[in-house]
XYZ file of N, CA, C and O in Angstrom:
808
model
N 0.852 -1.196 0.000
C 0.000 0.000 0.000
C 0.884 1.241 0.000
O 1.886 1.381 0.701
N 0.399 2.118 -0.863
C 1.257 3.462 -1.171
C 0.985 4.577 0.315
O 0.037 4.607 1.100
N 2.073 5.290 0.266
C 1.754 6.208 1.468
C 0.492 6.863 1.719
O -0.196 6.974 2.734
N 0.306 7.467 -0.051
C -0.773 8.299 0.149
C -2.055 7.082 0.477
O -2.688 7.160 1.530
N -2.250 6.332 -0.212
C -3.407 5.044 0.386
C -3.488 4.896 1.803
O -4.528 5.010 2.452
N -2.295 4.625 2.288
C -2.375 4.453 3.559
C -2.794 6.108 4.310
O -3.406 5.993 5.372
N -2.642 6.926 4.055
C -3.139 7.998 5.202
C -4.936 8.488 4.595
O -5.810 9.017 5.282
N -5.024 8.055 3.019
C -6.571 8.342 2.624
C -7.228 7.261 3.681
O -8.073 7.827 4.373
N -7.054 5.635 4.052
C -7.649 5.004 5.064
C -7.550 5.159 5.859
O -8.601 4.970 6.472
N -6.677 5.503 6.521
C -6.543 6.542 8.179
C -7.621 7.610 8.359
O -8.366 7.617 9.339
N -7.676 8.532 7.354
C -8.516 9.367 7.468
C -10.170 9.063 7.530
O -11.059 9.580 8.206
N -10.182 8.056 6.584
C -11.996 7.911 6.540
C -12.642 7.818 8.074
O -13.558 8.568 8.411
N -12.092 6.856 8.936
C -13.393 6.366 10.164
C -13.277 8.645 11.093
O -14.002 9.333 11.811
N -12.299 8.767 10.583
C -12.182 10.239 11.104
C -13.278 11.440 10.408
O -13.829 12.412 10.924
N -13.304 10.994 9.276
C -14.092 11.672 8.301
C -15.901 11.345 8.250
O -16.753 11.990 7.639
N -16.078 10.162 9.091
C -17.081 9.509 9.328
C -17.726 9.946 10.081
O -18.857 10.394 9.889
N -17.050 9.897 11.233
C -17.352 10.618 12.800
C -17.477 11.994 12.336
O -18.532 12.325 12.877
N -17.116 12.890 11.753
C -17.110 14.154 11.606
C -18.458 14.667 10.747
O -19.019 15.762 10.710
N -18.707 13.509 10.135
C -20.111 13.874 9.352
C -21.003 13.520 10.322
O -21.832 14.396 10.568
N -21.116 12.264 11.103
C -22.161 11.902 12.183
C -22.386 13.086 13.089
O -23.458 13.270 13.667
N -21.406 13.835 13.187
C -21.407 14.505 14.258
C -22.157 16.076 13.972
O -22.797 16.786 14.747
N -21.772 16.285 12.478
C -22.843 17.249 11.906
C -24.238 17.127 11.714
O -24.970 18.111 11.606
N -24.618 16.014 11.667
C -25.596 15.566 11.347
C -26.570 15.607 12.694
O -27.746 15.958 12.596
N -25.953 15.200 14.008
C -26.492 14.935 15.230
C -26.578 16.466 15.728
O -27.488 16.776 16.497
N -25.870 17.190 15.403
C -25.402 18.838 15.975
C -26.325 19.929 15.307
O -26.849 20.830 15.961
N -26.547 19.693 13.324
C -27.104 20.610 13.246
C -28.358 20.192 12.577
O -29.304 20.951 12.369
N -28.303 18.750 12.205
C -29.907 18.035 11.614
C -29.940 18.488 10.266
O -30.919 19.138 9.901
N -28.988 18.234 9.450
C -28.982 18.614 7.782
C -27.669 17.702 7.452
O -26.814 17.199 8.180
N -27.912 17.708 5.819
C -27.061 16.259 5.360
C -25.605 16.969 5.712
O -25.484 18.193 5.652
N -24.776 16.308 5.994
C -23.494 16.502 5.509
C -22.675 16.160 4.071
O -23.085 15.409 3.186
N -21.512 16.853 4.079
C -21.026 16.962 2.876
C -21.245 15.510 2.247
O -21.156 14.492 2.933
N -21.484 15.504 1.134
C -21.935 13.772 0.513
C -22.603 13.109 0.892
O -22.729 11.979 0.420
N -23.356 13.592 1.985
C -24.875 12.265 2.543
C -25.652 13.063 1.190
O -25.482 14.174 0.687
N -26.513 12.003 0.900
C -27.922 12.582 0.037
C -28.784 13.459 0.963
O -28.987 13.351 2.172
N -29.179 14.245 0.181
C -30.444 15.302 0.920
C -31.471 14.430 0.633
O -31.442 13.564 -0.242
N -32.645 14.744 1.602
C -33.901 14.197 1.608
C -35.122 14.464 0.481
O -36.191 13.917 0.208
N -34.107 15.993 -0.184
C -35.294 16.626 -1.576
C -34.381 15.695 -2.440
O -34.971 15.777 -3.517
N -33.376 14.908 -2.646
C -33.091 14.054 -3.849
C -34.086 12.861 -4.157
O -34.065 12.212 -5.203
N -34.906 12.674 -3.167
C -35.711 11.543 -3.553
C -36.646 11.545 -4.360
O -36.910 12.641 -4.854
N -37.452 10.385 -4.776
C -38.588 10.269 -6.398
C -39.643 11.739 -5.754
O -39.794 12.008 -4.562
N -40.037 12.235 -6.520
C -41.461 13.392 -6.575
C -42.231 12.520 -5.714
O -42.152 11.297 -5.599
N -43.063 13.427 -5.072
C -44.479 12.717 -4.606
C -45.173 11.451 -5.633
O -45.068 11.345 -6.855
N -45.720 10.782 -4.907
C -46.699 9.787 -5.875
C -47.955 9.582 -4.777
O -47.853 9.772 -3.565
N -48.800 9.279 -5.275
C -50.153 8.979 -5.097
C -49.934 7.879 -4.119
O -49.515 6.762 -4.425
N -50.209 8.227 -3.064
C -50.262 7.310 -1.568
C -51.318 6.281 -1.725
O -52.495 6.494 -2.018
N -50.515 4.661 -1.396
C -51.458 4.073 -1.386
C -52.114 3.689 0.043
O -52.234 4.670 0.777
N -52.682 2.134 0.735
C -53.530 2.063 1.654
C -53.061 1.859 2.819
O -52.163 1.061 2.550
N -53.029 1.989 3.776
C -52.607 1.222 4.753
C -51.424 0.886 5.512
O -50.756 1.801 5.992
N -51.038 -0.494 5.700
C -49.553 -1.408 5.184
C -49.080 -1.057 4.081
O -47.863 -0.935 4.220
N -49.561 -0.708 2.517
C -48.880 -0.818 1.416
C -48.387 0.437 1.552
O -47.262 0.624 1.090
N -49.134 1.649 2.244
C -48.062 2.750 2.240
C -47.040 2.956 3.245
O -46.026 3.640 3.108
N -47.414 2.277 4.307
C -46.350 1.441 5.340
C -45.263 1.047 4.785
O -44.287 1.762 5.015
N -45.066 -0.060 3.979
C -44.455 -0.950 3.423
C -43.482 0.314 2.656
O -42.293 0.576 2.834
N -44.616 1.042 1.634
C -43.585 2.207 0.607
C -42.667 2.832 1.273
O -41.655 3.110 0.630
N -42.711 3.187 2.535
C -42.158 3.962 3.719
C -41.164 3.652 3.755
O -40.256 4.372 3.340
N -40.947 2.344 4.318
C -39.697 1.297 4.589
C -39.121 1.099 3.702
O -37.923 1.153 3.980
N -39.321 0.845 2.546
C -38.862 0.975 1.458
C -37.873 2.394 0.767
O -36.722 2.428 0.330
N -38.730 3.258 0.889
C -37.797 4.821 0.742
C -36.852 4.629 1.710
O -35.709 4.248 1.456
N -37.367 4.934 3.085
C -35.976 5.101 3.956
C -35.327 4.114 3.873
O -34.208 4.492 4.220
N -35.262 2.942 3.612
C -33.909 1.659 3.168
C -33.220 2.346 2.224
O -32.018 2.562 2.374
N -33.941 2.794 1.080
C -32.547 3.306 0.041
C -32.181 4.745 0.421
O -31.023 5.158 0.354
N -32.993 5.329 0.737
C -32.057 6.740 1.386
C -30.903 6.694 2.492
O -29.980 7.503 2.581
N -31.159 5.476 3.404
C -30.209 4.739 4.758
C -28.995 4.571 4.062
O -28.059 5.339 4.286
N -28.871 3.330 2.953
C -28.812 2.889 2.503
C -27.276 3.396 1.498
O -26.193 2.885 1.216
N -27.897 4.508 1.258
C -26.894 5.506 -0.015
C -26.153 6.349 1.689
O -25.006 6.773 1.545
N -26.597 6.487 2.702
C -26.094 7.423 3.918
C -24.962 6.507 4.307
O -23.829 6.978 4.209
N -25.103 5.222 4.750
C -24.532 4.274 4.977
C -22.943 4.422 4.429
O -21.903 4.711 5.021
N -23.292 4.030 2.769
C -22.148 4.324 1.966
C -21.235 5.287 2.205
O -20.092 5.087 2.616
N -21.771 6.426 1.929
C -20.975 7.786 2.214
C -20.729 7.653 3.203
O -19.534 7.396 3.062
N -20.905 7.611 4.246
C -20.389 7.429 5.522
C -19.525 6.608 6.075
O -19.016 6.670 7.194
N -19.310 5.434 4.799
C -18.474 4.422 5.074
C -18.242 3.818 6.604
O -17.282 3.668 7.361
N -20.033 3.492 6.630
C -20.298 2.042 7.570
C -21.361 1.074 6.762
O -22.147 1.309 5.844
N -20.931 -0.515 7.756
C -21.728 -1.529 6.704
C -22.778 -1.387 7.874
O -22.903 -0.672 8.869
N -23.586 -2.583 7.171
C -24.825 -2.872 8.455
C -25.771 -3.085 7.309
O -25.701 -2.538 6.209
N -26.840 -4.125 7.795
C -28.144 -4.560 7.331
C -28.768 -3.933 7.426
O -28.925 -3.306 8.474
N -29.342 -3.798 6.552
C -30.900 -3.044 7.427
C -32.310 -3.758 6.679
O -32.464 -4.007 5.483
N -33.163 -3.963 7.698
C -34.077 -4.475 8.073
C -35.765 -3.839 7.517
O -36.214 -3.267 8.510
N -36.245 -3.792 6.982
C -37.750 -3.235 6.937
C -38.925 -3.894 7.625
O -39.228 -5.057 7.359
N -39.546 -3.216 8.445
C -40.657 -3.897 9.171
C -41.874 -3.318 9.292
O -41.782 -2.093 9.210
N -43.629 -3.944 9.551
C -44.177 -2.424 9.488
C -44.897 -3.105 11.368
O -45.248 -4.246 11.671
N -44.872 -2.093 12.050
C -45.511 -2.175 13.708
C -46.613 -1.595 14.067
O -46.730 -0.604 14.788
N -47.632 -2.372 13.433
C -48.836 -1.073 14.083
C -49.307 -0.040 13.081
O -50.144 -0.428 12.266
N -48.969 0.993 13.030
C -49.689 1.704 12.593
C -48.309 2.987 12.065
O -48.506 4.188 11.878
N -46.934 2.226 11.926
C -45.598 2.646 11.545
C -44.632 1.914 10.685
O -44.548 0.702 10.879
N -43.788 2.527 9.639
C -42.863 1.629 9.346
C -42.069 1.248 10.188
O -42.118 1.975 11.181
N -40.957 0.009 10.316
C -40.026 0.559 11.164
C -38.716 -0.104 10.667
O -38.672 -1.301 10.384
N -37.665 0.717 10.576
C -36.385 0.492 9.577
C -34.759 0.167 10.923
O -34.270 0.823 11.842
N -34.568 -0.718 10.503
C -32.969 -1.386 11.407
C -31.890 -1.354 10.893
O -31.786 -1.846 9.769
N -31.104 -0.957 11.329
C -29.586 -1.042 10.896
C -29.187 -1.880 12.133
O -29.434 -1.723 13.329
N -28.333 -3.029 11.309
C -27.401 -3.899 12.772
C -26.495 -4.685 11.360
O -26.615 -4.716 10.136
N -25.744 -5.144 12.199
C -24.341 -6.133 12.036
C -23.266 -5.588 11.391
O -22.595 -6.332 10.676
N -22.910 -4.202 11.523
C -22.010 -3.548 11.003
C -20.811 -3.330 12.225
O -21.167 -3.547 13.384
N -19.481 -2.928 11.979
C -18.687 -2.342 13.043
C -19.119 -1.071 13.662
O -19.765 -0.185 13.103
N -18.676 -1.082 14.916
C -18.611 0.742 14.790
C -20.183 1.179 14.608
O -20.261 2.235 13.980
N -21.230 0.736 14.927
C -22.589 1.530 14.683
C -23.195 2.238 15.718
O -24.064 3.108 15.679
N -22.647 1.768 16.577
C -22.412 2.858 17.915
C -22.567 4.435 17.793
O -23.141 5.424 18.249
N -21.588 3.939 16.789
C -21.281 5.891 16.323
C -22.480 6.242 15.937
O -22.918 7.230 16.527
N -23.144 5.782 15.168
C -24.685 6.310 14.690
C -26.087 6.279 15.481
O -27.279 6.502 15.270
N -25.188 5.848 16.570
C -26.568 6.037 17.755
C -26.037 7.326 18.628
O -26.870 8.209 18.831
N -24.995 7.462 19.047
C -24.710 8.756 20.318
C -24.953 8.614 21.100
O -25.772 7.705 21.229
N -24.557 9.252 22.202
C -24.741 9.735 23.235
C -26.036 9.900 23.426
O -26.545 10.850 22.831
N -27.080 8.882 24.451
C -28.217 8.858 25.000
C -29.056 8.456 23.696
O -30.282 8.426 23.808
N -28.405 8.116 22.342
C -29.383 8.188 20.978
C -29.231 9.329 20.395
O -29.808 9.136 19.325
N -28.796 10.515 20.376
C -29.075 11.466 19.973
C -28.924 11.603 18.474
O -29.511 12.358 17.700
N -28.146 10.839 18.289
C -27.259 11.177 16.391
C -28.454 10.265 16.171
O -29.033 10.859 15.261
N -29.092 9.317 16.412
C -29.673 8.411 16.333
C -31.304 8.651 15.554
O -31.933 8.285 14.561
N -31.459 9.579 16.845
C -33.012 10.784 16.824
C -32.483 11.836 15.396
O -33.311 12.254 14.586
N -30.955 12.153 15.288
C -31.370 13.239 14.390
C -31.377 12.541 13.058
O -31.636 13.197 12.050
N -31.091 11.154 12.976
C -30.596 10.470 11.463
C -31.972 9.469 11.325
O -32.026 8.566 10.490
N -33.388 9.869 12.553
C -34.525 9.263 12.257
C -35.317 10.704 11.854
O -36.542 10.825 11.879
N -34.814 11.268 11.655
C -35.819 13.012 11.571
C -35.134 13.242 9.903
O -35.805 14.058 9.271
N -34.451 12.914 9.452
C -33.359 12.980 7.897
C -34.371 12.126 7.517
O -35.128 12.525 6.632
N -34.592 10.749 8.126
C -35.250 9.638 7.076
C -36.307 10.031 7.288
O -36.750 10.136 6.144
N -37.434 10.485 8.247
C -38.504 10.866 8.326
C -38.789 11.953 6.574
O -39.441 11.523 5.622
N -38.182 13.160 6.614
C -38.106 14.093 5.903
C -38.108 13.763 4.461
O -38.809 14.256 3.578
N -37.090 12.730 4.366
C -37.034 12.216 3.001
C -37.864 11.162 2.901
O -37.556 10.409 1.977
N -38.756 10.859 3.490
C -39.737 9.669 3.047
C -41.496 10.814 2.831
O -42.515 10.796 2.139
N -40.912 11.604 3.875
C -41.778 12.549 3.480
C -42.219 13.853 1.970
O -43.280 14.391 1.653
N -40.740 13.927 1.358
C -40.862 14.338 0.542
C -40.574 13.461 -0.743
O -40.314 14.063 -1.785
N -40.603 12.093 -0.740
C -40.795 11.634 -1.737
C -42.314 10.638 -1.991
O -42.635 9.960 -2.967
N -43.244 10.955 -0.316
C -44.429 10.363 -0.523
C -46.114 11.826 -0.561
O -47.283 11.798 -0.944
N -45.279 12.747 0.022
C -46.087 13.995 0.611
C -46.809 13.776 1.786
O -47.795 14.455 2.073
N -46.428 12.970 2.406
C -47.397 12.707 3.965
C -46.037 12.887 5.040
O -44.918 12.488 4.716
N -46.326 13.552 6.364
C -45.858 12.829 7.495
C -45.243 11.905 7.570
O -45.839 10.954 7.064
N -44.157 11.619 8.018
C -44.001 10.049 8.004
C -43.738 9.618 10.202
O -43.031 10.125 11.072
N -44.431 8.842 10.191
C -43.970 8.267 11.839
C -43.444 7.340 11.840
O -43.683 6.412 12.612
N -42.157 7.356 10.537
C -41.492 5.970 11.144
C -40.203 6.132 11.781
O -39.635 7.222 11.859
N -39.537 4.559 12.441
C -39.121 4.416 13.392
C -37.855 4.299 12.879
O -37.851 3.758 11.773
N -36.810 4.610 13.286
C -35.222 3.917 12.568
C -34.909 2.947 14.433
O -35.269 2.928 15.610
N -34.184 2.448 13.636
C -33.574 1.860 15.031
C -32.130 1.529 14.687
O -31.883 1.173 13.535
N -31.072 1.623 15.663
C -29.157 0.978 15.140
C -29.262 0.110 15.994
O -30.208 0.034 16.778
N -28.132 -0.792 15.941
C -27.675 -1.575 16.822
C -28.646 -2.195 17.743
O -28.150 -2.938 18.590
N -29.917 -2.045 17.755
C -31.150 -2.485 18.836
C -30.941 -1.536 19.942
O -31.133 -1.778 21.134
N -30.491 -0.334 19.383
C -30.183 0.217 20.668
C -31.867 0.727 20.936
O -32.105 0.574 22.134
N -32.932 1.209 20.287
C -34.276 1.295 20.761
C -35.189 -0.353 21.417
O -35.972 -0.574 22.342
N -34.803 -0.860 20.774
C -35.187 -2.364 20.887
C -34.719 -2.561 22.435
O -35.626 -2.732 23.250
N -33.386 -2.551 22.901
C -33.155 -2.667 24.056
C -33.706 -1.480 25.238
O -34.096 -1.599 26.400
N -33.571 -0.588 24.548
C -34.018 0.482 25.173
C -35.972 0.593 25.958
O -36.499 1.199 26.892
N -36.448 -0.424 24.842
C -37.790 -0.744 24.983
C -38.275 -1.766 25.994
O -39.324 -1.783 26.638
N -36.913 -2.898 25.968
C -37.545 -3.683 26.899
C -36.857 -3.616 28.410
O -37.143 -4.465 29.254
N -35.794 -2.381 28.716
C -35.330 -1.849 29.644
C -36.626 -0.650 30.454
O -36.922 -0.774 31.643
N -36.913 -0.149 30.039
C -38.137 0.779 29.837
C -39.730 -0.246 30.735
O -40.326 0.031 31.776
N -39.928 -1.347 29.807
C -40.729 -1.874 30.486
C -40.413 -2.822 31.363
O -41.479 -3.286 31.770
N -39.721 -3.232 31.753
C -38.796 -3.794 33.130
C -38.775 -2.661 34.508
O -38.826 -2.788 35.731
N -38.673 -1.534 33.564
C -38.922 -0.398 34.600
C -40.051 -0.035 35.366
O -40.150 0.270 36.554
N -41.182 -0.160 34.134
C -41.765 0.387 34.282
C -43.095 -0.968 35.192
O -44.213 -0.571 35.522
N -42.696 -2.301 35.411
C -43.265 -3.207 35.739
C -42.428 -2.866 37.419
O -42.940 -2.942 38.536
N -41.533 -2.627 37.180
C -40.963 -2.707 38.768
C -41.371 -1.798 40.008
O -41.651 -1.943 41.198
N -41.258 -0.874 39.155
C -42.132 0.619 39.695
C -43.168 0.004 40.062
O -43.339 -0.018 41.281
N -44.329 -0.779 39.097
C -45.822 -0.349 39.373
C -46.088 -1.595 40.533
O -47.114 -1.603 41.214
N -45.029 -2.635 40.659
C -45.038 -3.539 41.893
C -44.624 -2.672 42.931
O -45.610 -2.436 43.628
N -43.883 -2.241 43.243
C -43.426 -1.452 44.287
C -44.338 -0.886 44.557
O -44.932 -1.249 45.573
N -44.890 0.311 43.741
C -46.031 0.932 44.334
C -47.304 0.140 44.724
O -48.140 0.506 45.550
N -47.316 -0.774 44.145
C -48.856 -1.572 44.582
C -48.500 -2.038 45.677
O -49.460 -2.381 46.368
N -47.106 -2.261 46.318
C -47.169 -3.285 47.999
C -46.918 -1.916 49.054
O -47.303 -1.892 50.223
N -46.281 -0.941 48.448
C -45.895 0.176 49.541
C -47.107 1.110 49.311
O -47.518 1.661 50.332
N -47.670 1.353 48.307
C -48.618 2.581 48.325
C -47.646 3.912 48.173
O -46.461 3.893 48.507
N -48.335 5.103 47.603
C -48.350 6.157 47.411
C -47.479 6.476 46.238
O -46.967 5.357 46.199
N -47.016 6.986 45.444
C -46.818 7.748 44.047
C -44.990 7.489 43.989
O -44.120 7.402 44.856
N -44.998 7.443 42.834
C -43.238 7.431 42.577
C -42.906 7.949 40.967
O -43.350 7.468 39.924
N -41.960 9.107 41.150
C -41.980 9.910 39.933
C -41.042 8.707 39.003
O -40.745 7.609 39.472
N -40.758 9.051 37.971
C -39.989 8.562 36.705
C -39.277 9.990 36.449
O -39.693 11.106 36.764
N -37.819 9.550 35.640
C -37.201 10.451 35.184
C -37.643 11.069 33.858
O -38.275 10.290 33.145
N -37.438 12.376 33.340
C -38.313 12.700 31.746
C -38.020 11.580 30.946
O -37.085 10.884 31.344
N -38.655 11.204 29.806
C -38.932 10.482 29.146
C -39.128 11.249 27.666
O -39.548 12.405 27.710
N -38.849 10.671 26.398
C -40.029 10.969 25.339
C -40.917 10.482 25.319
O -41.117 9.541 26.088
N -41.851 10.902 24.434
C -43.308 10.494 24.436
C -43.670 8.635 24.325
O -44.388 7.888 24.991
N -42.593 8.388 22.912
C -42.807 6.966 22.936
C -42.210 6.557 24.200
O -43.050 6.077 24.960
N -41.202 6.588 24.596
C -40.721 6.077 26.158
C -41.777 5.857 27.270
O -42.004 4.945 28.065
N -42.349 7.104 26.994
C -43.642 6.790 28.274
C -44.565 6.036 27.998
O -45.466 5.782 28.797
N -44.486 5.534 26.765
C -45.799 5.070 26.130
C -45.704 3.529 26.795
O -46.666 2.832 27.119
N -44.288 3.193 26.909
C -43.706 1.995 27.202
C -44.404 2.034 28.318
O -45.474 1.455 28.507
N -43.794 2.740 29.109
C -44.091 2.759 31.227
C -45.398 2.691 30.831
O -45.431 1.462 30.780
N -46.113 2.903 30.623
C -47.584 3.051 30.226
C -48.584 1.541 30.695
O -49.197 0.987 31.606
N -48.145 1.454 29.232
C -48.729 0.147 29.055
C -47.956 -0.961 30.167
O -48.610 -1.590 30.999
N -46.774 -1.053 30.053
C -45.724 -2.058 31.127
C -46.857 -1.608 33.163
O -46.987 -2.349 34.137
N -47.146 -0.805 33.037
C -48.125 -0.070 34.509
C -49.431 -0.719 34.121
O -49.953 -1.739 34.570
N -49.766 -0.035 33.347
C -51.877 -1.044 32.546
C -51.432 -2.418 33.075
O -52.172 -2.742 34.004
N -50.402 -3.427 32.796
C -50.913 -4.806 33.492
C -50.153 -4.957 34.613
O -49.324 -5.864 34.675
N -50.307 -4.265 35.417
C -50.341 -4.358 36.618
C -51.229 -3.456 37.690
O -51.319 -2.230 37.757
N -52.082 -4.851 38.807
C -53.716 -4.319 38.970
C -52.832 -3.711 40.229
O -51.743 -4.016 40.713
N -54.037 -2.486 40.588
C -53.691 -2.084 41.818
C -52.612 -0.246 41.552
O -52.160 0.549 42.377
N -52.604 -0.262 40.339
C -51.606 0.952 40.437
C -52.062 1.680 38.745
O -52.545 1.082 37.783
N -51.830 2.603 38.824
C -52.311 3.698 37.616
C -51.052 4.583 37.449
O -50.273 4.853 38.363
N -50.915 5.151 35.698
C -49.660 5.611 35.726
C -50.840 6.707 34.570
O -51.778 6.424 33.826
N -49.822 8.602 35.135
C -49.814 9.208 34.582
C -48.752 9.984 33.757
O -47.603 9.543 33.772
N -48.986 10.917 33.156
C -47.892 12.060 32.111
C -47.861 13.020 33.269
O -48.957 13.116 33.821
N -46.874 13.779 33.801
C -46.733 15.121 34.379
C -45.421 16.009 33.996
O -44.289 15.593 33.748
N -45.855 17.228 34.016
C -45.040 18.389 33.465
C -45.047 18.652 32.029
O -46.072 18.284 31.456
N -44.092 19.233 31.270
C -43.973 20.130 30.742
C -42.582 19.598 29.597
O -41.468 19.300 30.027
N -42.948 19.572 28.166
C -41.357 18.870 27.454
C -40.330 19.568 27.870
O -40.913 20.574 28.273
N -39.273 19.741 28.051
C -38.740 18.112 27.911
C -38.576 17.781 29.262
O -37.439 17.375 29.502
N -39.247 17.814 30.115
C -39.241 17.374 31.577
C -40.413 16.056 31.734
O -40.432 15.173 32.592
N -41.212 16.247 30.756
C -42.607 15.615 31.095
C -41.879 14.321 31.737
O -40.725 13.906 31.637
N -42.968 13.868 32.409
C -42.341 12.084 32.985
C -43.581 11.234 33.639
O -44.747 11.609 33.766
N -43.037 10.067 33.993
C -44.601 9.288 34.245
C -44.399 9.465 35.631
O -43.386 9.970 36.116
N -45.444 9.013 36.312
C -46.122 9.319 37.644
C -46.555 7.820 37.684
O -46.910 7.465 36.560
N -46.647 6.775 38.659
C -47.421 5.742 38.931
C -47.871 5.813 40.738
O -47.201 5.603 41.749
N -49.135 6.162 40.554
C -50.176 5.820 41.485
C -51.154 4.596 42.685
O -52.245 4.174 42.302
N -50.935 4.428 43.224
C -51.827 3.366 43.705
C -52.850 3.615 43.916
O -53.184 4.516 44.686
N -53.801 2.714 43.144
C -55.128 2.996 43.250
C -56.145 3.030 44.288
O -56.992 3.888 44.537
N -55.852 1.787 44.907
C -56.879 1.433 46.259
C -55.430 0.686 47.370
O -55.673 0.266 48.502
């Protein structure tokens, strides 16, 4: 390998991180990611799942071409949950980097695919990205929590706050509180503080 080869591969995982990091900081493509207006024109939304499905589909190849430029591997996955697409990246090195600190690069590189699925379908989009399972784990940490809490409160009685949350986060404590009798869980405060509350009922 020639000198200059060898310091152009030195440089990339440096050059990588430096785009992730724009991306998480100011929420717009970096140099050589695709923008989200490069995608097909609007088309005529179809039903359901099938526009579900179209969803997952856009953000795979917009991921997909980000991936590249960014020079990381990883699968990614299309799924639809409910009443959302929901798109995975896993088995790559290094994908860590594309989650951040608490998720954050994570949240801003699901708001990029949001945007561009949005402007190549003309709707909203509520879908989900996920890396490394880091939401996946994050989900069933969440309701472990949120089951432990609502035992506690059902044998001791009286109220126990939760730390803020996002919305889907609480949604978790939520439901993980609903099956368990004897205790009730609310929303309190104000973003980005809001957080759950679990109650004992009787």
């Amino acid at each position: 390998m020639t000198t200059e080869a060898a310091a152009h591969d030195a440089a990339q995982p440096e050059a990588a991180e430096e785009a992730v990091e724009t991306v998480a900081e100011q929420g717009v493509e970096s140099e050589g990611v695709p923008s989200p207006t490069e995608t097909a024109a609007p088309a005529e939304a179809p039903d359901d799942e099938d526009r579900l499905v179209e969803e997952g589909e856009i953000a795979g190849d917009y991921l997909e071409q980000l991936l590249d430029v960014l020079d990381f591997d990883g699968d990614i996955d299309l799924d639809v949950d409910g009443d959302r697409a929901v798109v995975s990246i896993d088995g790559g090195d290094d994908l860590s980097k594309l989650v951040g600190r608490k998720g954050e690069v994570l949240d801003a590189l699901q708001e990029l695919t949001r945007l561009a699925v949005q402007q190549a379908t003309g709707d909203r989009s509520r879908l989900m990205l996920d890396i490394a399972r880091w939401r996946a784990d994050r989900r069933d940490r969440l309701a472990r929590l949120g089951t432990e809490v609502a035992n506690r409160v059902a044998e001791k009685g009286g109220r126990e706050a939760l730390d803020p949350m996002t919305p889907f986060e609480r949604k978790i404590v939520h439901d993980a509180v609903a099956a368990v009798d004897g205790v009730v869980s609310e929303s309190e405060g104000v973003e980005p503080k809001r957080h759950v509350v679990v109650i004992k009922t009787s």
